[in-house]
Amino acid sequence: MRPNSTLKTAIMRGHEILAQKDVRDNSYYYLNNAHGDVVGLADVIGNVVNSYKYDAFGNIVEAKEQIPNRFRYAREQFDPITGQYYLRARFYNPVVGRFTQEDTYRGDGLNLYSYVQNNPVKYIDPSGYSSIACSGKSNPYEEFNALKTPEERYAYLMNKVETMDVSS
């Protein structure tokens, strides 16, 4: 951290984004769909505090937020000022379904601004350089919602977390 700065949120990562902790030490766990989109955040009791819906290209169709969250479509960081997602190598604009900078790798086709071979349902691009197939895992958001008691929801969330504390 920079001198005289204040930590706002610590992000816990494993193979994917797992949880965030705010300055008041409240933890929230990320809920993703099979595409990898963040569809919700839940508190430690299991209450869903944020929920999101997207179209195929990542435009936010519906967002209900009680706490700040920058990770959205395909688990990527969303910039609310530009309306774009940061994919590490370049920015993606979901309104036009294209990157805003040229791809430096020339091997994936003639269109250097193309996002996931124009097939955002089947692919994601976590690096900004090349697309990969979605995992196709079951939908944990539906699994989570099927649990009735706070104890069941807490146990479910704890089983999803690989202990790793990284602050950002």
Short mmCIF file of N, CA and C in Angstrom, two decimals:
data_model
loop_
_atom_site.label_atom_id
_atom_site.label_comp_id
_atom_site.label_asym_id
_atom_site.label_seq_id
_atom_site.Cartn_x
_atom_site.Cartn_y
_atom_site.Cartn_z
N MET A 1 0.83 -1.18 0.00
CA MET A 1 0.00 0.00 0.00
C MET A 1 0.87 1.24 0.00
N ARG A 2 0.33 2.30 -0.57
CA ARG A 2 1.03 3.58 -0.57
C ARG A 2 0.95 4.21 0.81
N PRO A 3 1.94 5.01 1.18
CA PRO A 3 1.87 5.72 2.46
C PRO A 3 0.63 6.60 2.51
N ASN A 4 0.03 6.71 3.67
CA ASN A 4 -1.16 7.53 3.91
C ASN A 4 -2.39 7.07 3.12
N SER A 5 -2.39 5.82 2.65
CA SER A 5 -3.57 5.31 1.96
C SER A 5 -4.34 4.40 2.91
N THR A 6 -5.59 4.13 2.57
CA THR A 6 -6.46 3.32 3.41
C THR A 6 -6.92 2.10 2.64
N LEU A 7 -6.79 0.94 3.25
CA LEU A 7 -7.27 -0.28 2.63
C LEU A 7 -8.79 -0.27 2.63
N LYS A 8 -9.40 -0.41 1.45
CA LYS A 8 -10.86 -0.41 1.36
C LYS A 8 -11.40 -1.83 1.31
N THR A 9 -10.72 -2.70 0.57
CA THR A 9 -11.19 -4.07 0.40
C THR A 9 -10.00 -4.99 0.20
N ALA A 10 -10.04 -6.15 0.81
CA ALA A 10 -9.05 -7.20 0.55
C ALA A 10 -9.76 -8.28 -0.24
N ILE A 11 -9.14 -8.74 -1.31
CA ILE A 11 -9.73 -9.76 -2.17
C ILE A 11 -9.02 -11.08 -1.91
N MET A 12 -9.78 -12.15 -1.71
CA MET A 12 -9.22 -13.49 -1.52
C MET A 12 -9.37 -14.25 -2.82
N ARG A 13 -8.24 -14.78 -3.33
CA ARG A 13 -8.25 -15.48 -4.60
C ARG A 13 -7.70 -16.89 -4.42
N GLY A 14 -8.24 -17.79 -5.17
CA GLY A 14 -7.71 -19.13 -5.31
C GLY A 14 -7.52 -19.30 -6.80
N HIS A 15 -8.17 -20.29 -7.40
CA HIS A 15 -8.16 -20.42 -8.85
C HIS A 15 -9.10 -19.39 -9.47
N GLU A 16 -9.94 -18.81 -8.65
CA GLU A 16 -10.87 -17.78 -9.07
C GLU A 16 -11.08 -16.84 -7.89
N ILE A 17 -11.84 -15.78 -8.08
CA ILE A 17 -12.12 -14.86 -6.98
C ILE A 17 -13.04 -15.56 -6.00
N LEU A 18 -12.66 -15.56 -4.74
CA LEU A 18 -13.41 -16.30 -3.73
C LEU A 18 -14.23 -15.39 -2.83
N ALA A 19 -13.58 -14.37 -2.28
CA ALA A 19 -14.25 -13.54 -1.28
C ALA A 19 -13.60 -12.18 -1.21
N GLN A 20 -14.30 -11.26 -0.56
CA GLN A 20 -13.72 -9.96 -0.26
C GLN A 20 -14.05 -9.62 1.18
N LYS A 21 -13.17 -8.84 1.79
CA LYS A 21 -13.34 -8.41 3.17
C LYS A 21 -13.20 -6.90 3.21
N ASP A 22 -14.15 -6.22 3.85
CA ASP A 22 -14.10 -4.76 3.89
C ASP A 22 -13.37 -4.27 5.14
N VAL A 23 -13.28 -2.95 5.30
CA VAL A 23 -12.53 -2.36 6.41
C VAL A 23 -13.15 -2.67 7.77
N ARG A 24 -14.42 -3.01 7.81
CA ARG A 24 -15.08 -3.37 9.07
C ARG A 24 -14.98 -4.87 9.35
N ASP A 25 -14.15 -5.57 8.56
CA ASP A 25 -13.89 -7.00 8.71
C ASP A 25 -15.09 -7.87 8.33
N ASN A 26 -16.01 -7.35 7.51
CA ASN A 26 -17.13 -8.13 7.00
C ASN A 26 -16.67 -8.90 5.77
N SER A 27 -16.96 -10.19 5.71
CA SER A 27 -16.59 -11.01 4.56
C SER A 27 -17.81 -11.25 3.67
N TYR A 28 -17.55 -11.27 2.36
CA TYR A 28 -18.59 -11.56 1.37
C TYR A 28 -18.01 -12.55 0.37
N TYR A 29 -18.80 -13.53 0.00
CA TYR A 29 -18.34 -14.61 -0.87
C TYR A 29 -18.98 -14.49 -2.24
N TYR A 30 -18.15 -14.68 -3.29
CA TYR A 30 -18.61 -14.54 -4.66
C TYR A 30 -19.37 -15.79 -5.10
N LEU A 31 -20.48 -15.57 -5.80
CA LEU A 31 -21.28 -16.63 -6.39
C LEU A 31 -21.20 -16.45 -7.90
N ASN A 32 -20.79 -17.51 -8.61
CA ASN A 32 -20.59 -17.44 -10.05
C ASN A 32 -21.49 -18.43 -10.77
N ASN A 33 -21.83 -18.12 -12.01
CA ASN A 33 -22.54 -19.09 -12.83
C ASN A 33 -21.54 -19.93 -13.62
N ALA A 34 -22.02 -20.82 -14.47
CA ALA A 34 -21.13 -21.72 -15.22
C ALA A 34 -20.23 -20.97 -16.20
N HIS A 35 -20.63 -19.79 -16.63
CA HIS A 35 -19.81 -18.97 -17.51
C HIS A 35 -18.69 -18.27 -16.75
N GLY A 36 -18.83 -18.20 -15.43
CA GLY A 36 -17.84 -17.52 -14.60
C GLY A 36 -18.24 -16.12 -14.22
N ASP A 37 -19.44 -15.69 -14.61
CA ASP A 37 -19.91 -14.36 -14.24
C ASP A 37 -20.22 -14.31 -12.75
N VAL A 38 -19.90 -13.20 -12.12
CA VAL A 38 -20.31 -13.00 -10.73
C VAL A 38 -21.81 -12.69 -10.77
N VAL A 39 -22.61 -13.59 -10.21
CA VAL A 39 -24.06 -13.39 -10.19
C VAL A 39 -24.55 -12.97 -8.82
N GLY A 40 -23.66 -12.99 -7.83
CA GLY A 40 -24.06 -12.55 -6.51
C GLY A 40 -22.91 -12.53 -5.54
N LEU A 41 -23.12 -11.86 -4.42
CA LEU A 41 -22.23 -11.90 -3.27
C LEU A 41 -23.09 -12.23 -2.07
N ALA A 42 -22.57 -13.10 -1.21
CA ALA A 42 -23.30 -13.50 -0.01
C ALA A 42 -22.46 -13.21 1.21
N ASP A 43 -23.13 -12.84 2.30
CA ASP A 43 -22.42 -12.62 3.55
C ASP A 43 -22.15 -13.96 4.24
N VAL A 44 -21.50 -13.94 5.39
CA VAL A 44 -21.11 -15.18 6.07
C VAL A 44 -22.31 -15.98 6.56
N ILE A 45 -23.45 -15.34 6.73
CA ILE A 45 -24.65 -16.06 7.16
C ILE A 45 -25.33 -16.72 5.96
N GLY A 46 -25.03 -16.24 4.77
CA GLY A 46 -25.63 -16.80 3.57
C GLY A 46 -26.65 -15.89 2.91
N ASN A 47 -26.82 -14.69 3.42
CA ASN A 47 -27.73 -13.73 2.79
C ASN A 47 -27.09 -13.18 1.52
N VAL A 48 -27.81 -13.22 0.41
CA VAL A 48 -27.31 -12.66 -0.83
C VAL A 48 -27.48 -11.14 -0.75
N VAL A 49 -26.35 -10.42 -0.75
CA VAL A 49 -26.38 -8.96 -0.60
C VAL A 49 -26.28 -8.23 -1.93
N ASN A 50 -25.68 -8.84 -2.92
CA ASN A 50 -25.60 -8.28 -4.27
C ASN A 50 -26.06 -9.34 -5.26
N SER A 51 -26.72 -8.91 -6.33
CA SER A 51 -27.07 -9.84 -7.40
C SER A 51 -26.94 -9.12 -8.74
N TYR A 52 -26.55 -9.87 -9.77
CA TYR A 52 -26.30 -9.31 -11.09
C TYR A 52 -26.85 -10.23 -12.17
N LYS A 53 -27.30 -9.61 -13.27
CA LYS A 53 -27.70 -10.34 -14.48
C LYS A 53 -27.07 -9.62 -15.66
N TYR A 54 -26.62 -10.40 -16.65
CA TYR A 54 -25.93 -9.86 -17.81
C TYR A 54 -26.54 -10.41 -19.09
N ASP A 55 -26.31 -9.71 -20.20
CA ASP A 55 -26.62 -10.31 -21.49
C ASP A 55 -25.39 -11.11 -21.91
N ALA A 56 -25.43 -11.73 -23.08
CA ALA A 56 -24.34 -12.61 -23.51
C ALA A 56 -22.99 -11.90 -23.60
N PHE A 57 -22.98 -10.62 -23.95
CA PHE A 57 -21.72 -9.89 -24.12
C PHE A 57 -21.24 -9.18 -22.86
N GLY A 58 -21.99 -9.31 -21.75
CA GLY A 58 -21.53 -8.74 -20.49
C GLY A 58 -22.15 -7.42 -20.11
N ASN A 59 -23.12 -6.94 -20.89
CA ASN A 59 -23.84 -5.73 -20.48
C ASN A 59 -24.66 -6.06 -19.25
N ILE A 60 -24.65 -5.18 -18.29
CA ILE A 60 -25.39 -5.41 -17.05
C ILE A 60 -26.87 -5.13 -17.31
N VAL A 61 -27.68 -6.18 -17.18
CA VAL A 61 -29.12 -6.08 -17.39
C VAL A 61 -29.81 -5.68 -16.10
N GLU A 62 -29.31 -6.22 -14.99
CA GLU A 62 -29.88 -5.90 -13.68
C GLU A 62 -28.78 -6.01 -12.63
N ALA A 63 -28.74 -5.04 -11.73
CA ALA A 63 -27.76 -5.07 -10.63
C ALA A 63 -28.43 -4.56 -9.37
N LYS A 64 -28.34 -5.36 -8.33
CA LYS A 64 -28.82 -4.95 -7.01
C LYS A 64 -27.61 -5.05 -6.08
N GLU A 65 -27.13 -3.90 -5.63
CA GLU A 65 -25.90 -3.86 -4.84
C GLU A 65 -26.13 -3.19 -3.49
N GLN A 66 -25.71 -3.88 -2.45
CA GLN A 66 -25.69 -3.29 -1.12
C GLN A 66 -24.27 -2.94 -0.69
N ILE A 67 -23.28 -3.62 -1.29
CA ILE A 67 -21.88 -3.33 -0.99
C ILE A 67 -21.13 -3.11 -2.30
N PRO A 68 -20.08 -2.31 -2.30
CA PRO A 68 -19.32 -2.07 -3.53
C PRO A 68 -18.64 -3.36 -4.00
N ASN A 69 -18.64 -3.56 -5.31
CA ASN A 69 -18.00 -4.73 -5.91
C ASN A 69 -17.56 -4.37 -7.32
N ARG A 70 -16.29 -4.60 -7.63
CA ARG A 70 -15.79 -4.25 -8.96
C ARG A 70 -15.71 -5.45 -9.90
N PHE A 71 -15.87 -6.67 -9.40
CA PHE A 71 -15.77 -7.86 -10.25
C PHE A 71 -17.16 -8.26 -10.72
N ARG A 72 -17.31 -8.46 -12.02
CA ARG A 72 -18.64 -8.72 -12.59
C ARG A 72 -18.58 -9.83 -13.64
N TYR A 73 -18.86 -9.47 -14.87
CA TYR A 73 -18.95 -10.40 -16.00
C TYR A 73 -17.64 -11.17 -16.17
N ALA A 74 -17.73 -12.49 -16.31
CA ALA A 74 -16.57 -13.37 -16.49
C ALA A 74 -15.51 -13.17 -15.41
N ARG A 75 -15.95 -12.76 -14.21
CA ARG A 75 -15.09 -12.51 -13.04
C ARG A 75 -14.07 -11.39 -13.28
N GLU A 76 -14.37 -10.49 -14.20
CA GLU A 76 -13.41 -9.44 -14.53
C GLU A 76 -13.78 -8.13 -13.86
N GLN A 77 -12.79 -7.25 -13.75
CA GLN A 77 -12.99 -5.95 -13.11
C GLN A 77 -13.74 -5.00 -14.03
N PHE A 78 -14.81 -4.43 -13.51
CA PHE A 78 -15.64 -3.50 -14.26
C PHE A 78 -15.30 -2.07 -13.85
N ASP A 79 -15.14 -1.20 -14.83
CA ASP A 79 -14.89 0.21 -14.58
C ASP A 79 -16.20 0.97 -14.83
N PRO A 80 -16.87 1.43 -13.77
CA PRO A 80 -18.16 2.09 -13.96
C PRO A 80 -18.08 3.42 -14.70
N ILE A 81 -16.92 4.05 -14.72
CA ILE A 81 -16.77 5.33 -15.41
C ILE A 81 -16.76 5.13 -16.92
N THR A 82 -16.00 4.15 -17.40
CA THR A 82 -15.93 3.90 -18.85
C THR A 82 -16.96 2.88 -19.31
N GLY A 83 -17.49 2.08 -18.37
CA GLY A 83 -18.42 1.02 -18.74
C GLY A 83 -17.72 -0.16 -19.39
N GLN A 84 -16.41 -0.30 -19.14
CA GLN A 84 -15.62 -1.37 -19.76
C GLN A 84 -15.05 -2.31 -18.70
N TYR A 85 -14.65 -3.48 -19.17
CA TYR A 85 -14.02 -4.48 -18.31
C TYR A 85 -12.53 -4.51 -18.59
N TYR A 86 -11.74 -4.60 -17.52
CA TYR A 86 -10.29 -4.70 -17.66
C TYR A 86 -9.91 -6.17 -17.70
N LEU A 87 -9.32 -6.61 -18.82
CA LEU A 87 -8.92 -8.00 -19.00
C LEU A 87 -7.41 -8.14 -19.02
N ARG A 88 -6.74 -7.41 -18.16
CA ARG A 88 -5.30 -7.45 -17.93
C ARG A 88 -4.47 -6.88 -19.08
N ALA A 89 -4.68 -7.33 -20.30
CA ALA A 89 -3.89 -6.83 -21.42
C ALA A 89 -4.55 -5.64 -22.12
N ARG A 90 -5.87 -5.57 -22.04
CA ARG A 90 -6.60 -4.49 -22.70
C ARG A 90 -8.03 -4.42 -22.18
N PHE A 91 -8.75 -3.40 -22.61
CA PHE A 91 -10.11 -3.18 -22.14
C PHE A 91 -11.13 -3.72 -23.13
N TYR A 92 -12.22 -4.27 -22.58
CA TYR A 92 -13.31 -4.83 -23.37
C TYR A 92 -14.56 -3.98 -23.18
N ASN A 93 -15.19 -3.57 -24.28
CA ASN A 93 -16.41 -2.78 -24.25
C ASN A 93 -17.60 -3.68 -24.57
N PRO A 94 -18.45 -4.00 -23.59
CA PRO A 94 -19.57 -4.91 -23.83
C PRO A 94 -20.67 -4.33 -24.72
N VAL A 95 -20.74 -3.01 -24.83
CA VAL A 95 -21.77 -2.40 -25.67
C VAL A 95 -21.55 -2.75 -27.14
N VAL A 96 -20.30 -2.72 -27.58
CA VAL A 96 -19.99 -3.07 -28.97
C VAL A 96 -19.48 -4.50 -29.10
N GLY A 97 -19.20 -5.17 -27.98
CA GLY A 97 -18.73 -6.55 -28.01
C GLY A 97 -17.33 -6.69 -28.57
N ARG A 98 -16.49 -5.68 -28.36
CA ARG A 98 -15.14 -5.67 -28.91
C ARG A 98 -14.17 -5.10 -27.88
N PHE A 99 -12.88 -5.41 -28.10
CA PHE A 99 -11.83 -4.76 -27.34
C PHE A 99 -11.63 -3.35 -27.88
N THR A 100 -11.11 -2.47 -27.05
CA THR A 100 -10.87 -1.10 -27.49
C THR A 100 -9.43 -0.88 -27.96
N GLN A 101 -8.57 -1.88 -27.79
CA GLN A 101 -7.19 -1.83 -28.28
C GLN A 101 -6.95 -3.06 -29.15
N GLU A 102 -6.00 -2.94 -30.07
CA GLU A 102 -5.63 -4.06 -30.93
C GLU A 102 -5.01 -5.18 -30.12
N ASP A 103 -5.21 -6.41 -30.60
CA ASP A 103 -4.54 -7.57 -30.02
C ASP A 103 -3.09 -7.57 -30.51
N THR A 104 -2.14 -7.72 -29.61
CA THR A 104 -0.74 -7.76 -30.02
C THR A 104 -0.36 -9.11 -30.61
N TYR A 105 -1.18 -10.13 -30.33
CA TYR A 105 -0.96 -11.45 -30.91
C TYR A 105 -1.73 -11.52 -32.22
N ARG A 106 -1.06 -11.80 -33.31
CA ARG A 106 -1.68 -11.75 -34.64
C ARG A 106 -2.21 -13.10 -35.13
N GLY A 107 -2.21 -14.13 -34.29
CA GLY A 107 -2.54 -15.46 -34.76
C GLY A 107 -3.98 -15.91 -34.65
N ASP A 108 -4.88 -15.12 -34.06
CA ASP A 108 -6.25 -15.57 -33.87
C ASP A 108 -7.23 -15.09 -34.92
N GLY A 109 -6.78 -14.42 -35.94
CA GLY A 109 -7.68 -13.96 -36.99
C GLY A 109 -7.33 -12.57 -37.45
N LEU A 110 -8.10 -12.09 -38.43
CA LEU A 110 -7.83 -10.78 -39.02
C LEU A 110 -8.37 -9.64 -38.17
N ASN A 111 -9.42 -9.88 -37.41
CA ASN A 111 -10.01 -8.82 -36.59
C ASN A 111 -9.25 -8.74 -35.27
N LEU A 112 -8.45 -7.72 -35.12
CA LEU A 112 -7.60 -7.57 -33.94
C LEU A 112 -8.35 -7.02 -32.72
N TYR A 113 -9.63 -6.71 -32.88
CA TYR A 113 -10.45 -6.19 -31.79
C TYR A 113 -11.51 -7.20 -31.34
N SER A 114 -11.54 -8.35 -31.97
CA SER A 114 -12.57 -9.36 -31.70
C SER A 114 -12.49 -9.88 -30.26
N TYR A 115 -13.66 -10.06 -29.66
CA TYR A 115 -13.74 -10.63 -28.31
C TYR A 115 -14.25 -12.05 -28.41
N VAL A 116 -13.51 -13.00 -27.91
CA VAL A 116 -13.84 -14.44 -27.81
C VAL A 116 -14.45 -15.02 -29.08
N GLN A 117 -13.83 -14.72 -30.21
CA GLN A 117 -14.26 -15.26 -31.50
C GLN A 117 -15.73 -14.96 -31.78
N ASN A 118 -16.21 -13.85 -31.25
CA ASN A 118 -17.61 -13.42 -31.38
C ASN A 118 -18.59 -14.45 -30.83
N ASN A 119 -18.15 -15.23 -29.84
CA ASN A 119 -19.00 -16.25 -29.23
C ASN A 119 -18.85 -16.19 -27.70
N PRO A 120 -19.45 -15.16 -27.06
CA PRO A 120 -19.28 -14.99 -25.62
C PRO A 120 -20.05 -15.99 -24.76
N VAL A 121 -20.88 -16.80 -25.37
CA VAL A 121 -21.60 -17.83 -24.61
C VAL A 121 -20.68 -19.02 -24.36
N LYS A 122 -19.84 -19.32 -25.32
CA LYS A 122 -18.97 -20.50 -25.24
C LYS A 122 -17.58 -20.19 -24.66
N TYR A 123 -17.09 -18.96 -24.86
CA TYR A 123 -15.72 -18.64 -24.49
C TYR A 123 -15.63 -17.45 -23.52
N ILE A 124 -14.49 -17.38 -22.84
CA ILE A 124 -14.11 -16.21 -22.05
C ILE A 124 -12.67 -15.86 -22.43
N ASP A 125 -12.22 -14.69 -22.04
CA ASP A 125 -10.86 -14.25 -22.35
C ASP A 125 -10.26 -13.58 -21.12
N PRO A 126 -9.80 -14.36 -20.15
CA PRO A 126 -9.30 -13.77 -18.91
C PRO A 126 -7.99 -12.99 -19.06
N SER A 127 -7.25 -13.20 -20.13
CA SER A 127 -5.97 -12.52 -20.29
C SER A 127 -6.05 -11.29 -21.18
N GLY A 128 -7.06 -11.23 -22.05
CA GLY A 128 -7.12 -10.17 -23.04
C GLY A 128 -6.35 -10.52 -24.29
N TYR A 129 -5.73 -11.70 -24.33
CA TYR A 129 -4.94 -12.14 -25.48
C TYR A 129 -5.60 -13.25 -26.30
N SER A 130 -6.25 -14.19 -25.64
CA SER A 130 -6.87 -15.29 -26.40
C SER A 130 -8.02 -15.90 -25.61
N SER A 131 -8.96 -16.46 -26.33
CA SER A 131 -10.15 -17.02 -25.70
C SER A 131 -9.91 -18.45 -25.24
N ILE A 132 -10.66 -18.84 -24.21
CA ILE A 132 -10.65 -20.22 -23.73
C ILE A 132 -12.10 -20.64 -23.51
N ALA A 133 -12.35 -21.93 -23.60
CA ALA A 133 -13.71 -22.44 -23.40
C ALA A 133 -14.12 -22.28 -21.94
N CYS A 134 -15.40 -21.99 -21.73
CA CYS A 134 -15.94 -21.90 -20.37
C CYS A 134 -15.87 -23.27 -19.72
N SER A 135 -15.82 -23.27 -18.40
CA SER A 135 -15.67 -24.53 -17.68
C SER A 135 -16.91 -25.40 -17.76
N GLY A 136 -18.09 -24.79 -17.87
CA GLY A 136 -19.32 -25.56 -17.93
C GLY A 136 -19.69 -26.23 -16.62
N LYS A 137 -19.11 -25.75 -15.51
CA LYS A 137 -19.43 -26.32 -14.21
C LYS A 137 -20.90 -26.07 -13.90
N SER A 138 -21.40 -26.78 -12.92
CA SER A 138 -22.78 -26.55 -12.49
C SER A 138 -22.91 -25.14 -11.94
N ASN A 139 -24.11 -24.68 -11.83
CA ASN A 139 -24.36 -23.31 -11.39
C ASN A 139 -24.39 -23.25 -9.87
N PRO A 140 -23.32 -22.75 -9.22
CA PRO A 140 -23.27 -22.70 -7.77
C PRO A 140 -24.30 -21.73 -7.18
N TYR A 141 -24.71 -20.74 -7.95
CA TYR A 141 -25.73 -19.81 -7.46
C TYR A 141 -27.04 -20.56 -7.21
N GLU A 142 -27.42 -21.44 -8.14
CA GLU A 142 -28.63 -22.24 -7.95
C GLU A 142 -28.45 -23.22 -6.80
N GLU A 143 -27.26 -23.83 -6.70
CA GLU A 143 -26.98 -24.74 -5.59
C GLU A 143 -27.11 -24.00 -4.26
N PHE A 144 -26.55 -22.80 -4.21
CA PHE A 144 -26.58 -21.99 -2.99
C PHE A 144 -28.01 -21.64 -2.60
N ASN A 145 -28.80 -21.21 -3.58
CA ASN A 145 -30.19 -20.82 -3.30
C ASN A 145 -31.04 -21.99 -2.84
N ALA A 146 -30.67 -23.21 -3.20
CA ALA A 146 -31.43 -24.38 -2.79
C ALA A 146 -31.24 -24.70 -1.30
N LEU A 147 -30.18 -24.17 -0.70
CA LEU A 147 -29.92 -24.41 0.71
C LEU A 147 -30.83 -23.51 1.54
N LYS A 148 -31.45 -24.07 2.57
CA LYS A 148 -32.48 -23.34 3.31
C LYS A 148 -31.99 -22.65 4.58
N THR A 149 -31.10 -23.27 5.32
CA THR A 149 -30.71 -22.69 6.61
C THR A 149 -29.40 -21.91 6.48
N PRO A 150 -29.19 -20.93 7.35
CA PRO A 150 -27.92 -20.19 7.35
C PRO A 150 -26.72 -21.12 7.58
N GLU A 151 -26.91 -22.15 8.38
CA GLU A 151 -25.81 -23.09 8.65
C GLU A 151 -25.42 -23.84 7.38
N GLU A 152 -26.40 -24.28 6.58
CA GLU A 152 -26.11 -24.98 5.33
C GLU A 152 -25.40 -24.04 4.35
N ARG A 153 -25.87 -22.80 4.28
CA ARG A 153 -25.26 -21.84 3.37
C ARG A 153 -23.83 -21.51 3.78
N TYR A 154 -23.60 -21.34 5.07
CA TYR A 154 -22.26 -21.05 5.56
C TYR A 154 -21.32 -22.22 5.24
N ALA A 155 -21.76 -23.44 5.49
CA ALA A 155 -20.94 -24.62 5.20
C ALA A 155 -20.62 -24.71 3.71
N TYR A 156 -21.59 -24.41 2.87
CA TYR A 156 -21.38 -24.42 1.42
C TYR A 156 -20.30 -23.42 1.04
N LEU A 157 -20.41 -22.20 1.56
CA LEU A 157 -19.43 -21.16 1.24
C LEU A 157 -18.04 -21.52 1.74
N MET A 158 -17.95 -22.07 2.93
CA MET A 158 -16.65 -22.42 3.49
C MET A 158 -15.99 -23.54 2.69
N ASN A 159 -16.76 -24.45 2.13
CA ASN A 159 -16.20 -25.52 1.31
C ASN A 159 -15.68 -25.00 -0.02
N LYS A 160 -16.14 -23.83 -0.46
CA LYS A 160 -15.71 -23.25 -1.73
C LYS A 160 -14.41 -22.46 -1.59
N VAL A 161 -14.05 -22.09 -0.38
CA VAL A 161 -12.90 -21.22 -0.16
C VAL A 161 -11.63 -22.02 0.05
N GLU A 162 -10.62 -21.70 -0.73
CA GLU A 162 -9.27 -22.21 -0.47
C GLU A 162 -8.59 -21.10 0.30
N THR A 163 -8.06 -21.42 1.45
CA THR A 163 -7.52 -20.37 2.31
C THR A 163 -6.35 -19.67 1.65
N MET A 164 -6.54 -18.41 1.37
CA MET A 164 -5.50 -17.59 0.76
C MET A 164 -5.92 -16.15 0.99
N ASP A 165 -5.13 -15.39 1.69
CA ASP A 165 -5.49 -14.02 2.00
C ASP A 165 -4.58 -13.08 1.25
N VAL A 166 -5.12 -12.42 0.25
CA VAL A 166 -4.36 -11.48 -0.56
C VAL A 166 -5.11 -10.16 -0.53
N SER A 167 -4.42 -9.10 -0.19
CA SER A 167 -5.10 -7.80 -0.20
C SER A 167 -4.74 -7.06 -1.48
N SER A 168 -5.66 -6.19 -1.88
CA SER A 168 -5.40 -5.41 -3.10
C SER A 168 -5.50 -3.94 -2.80
#
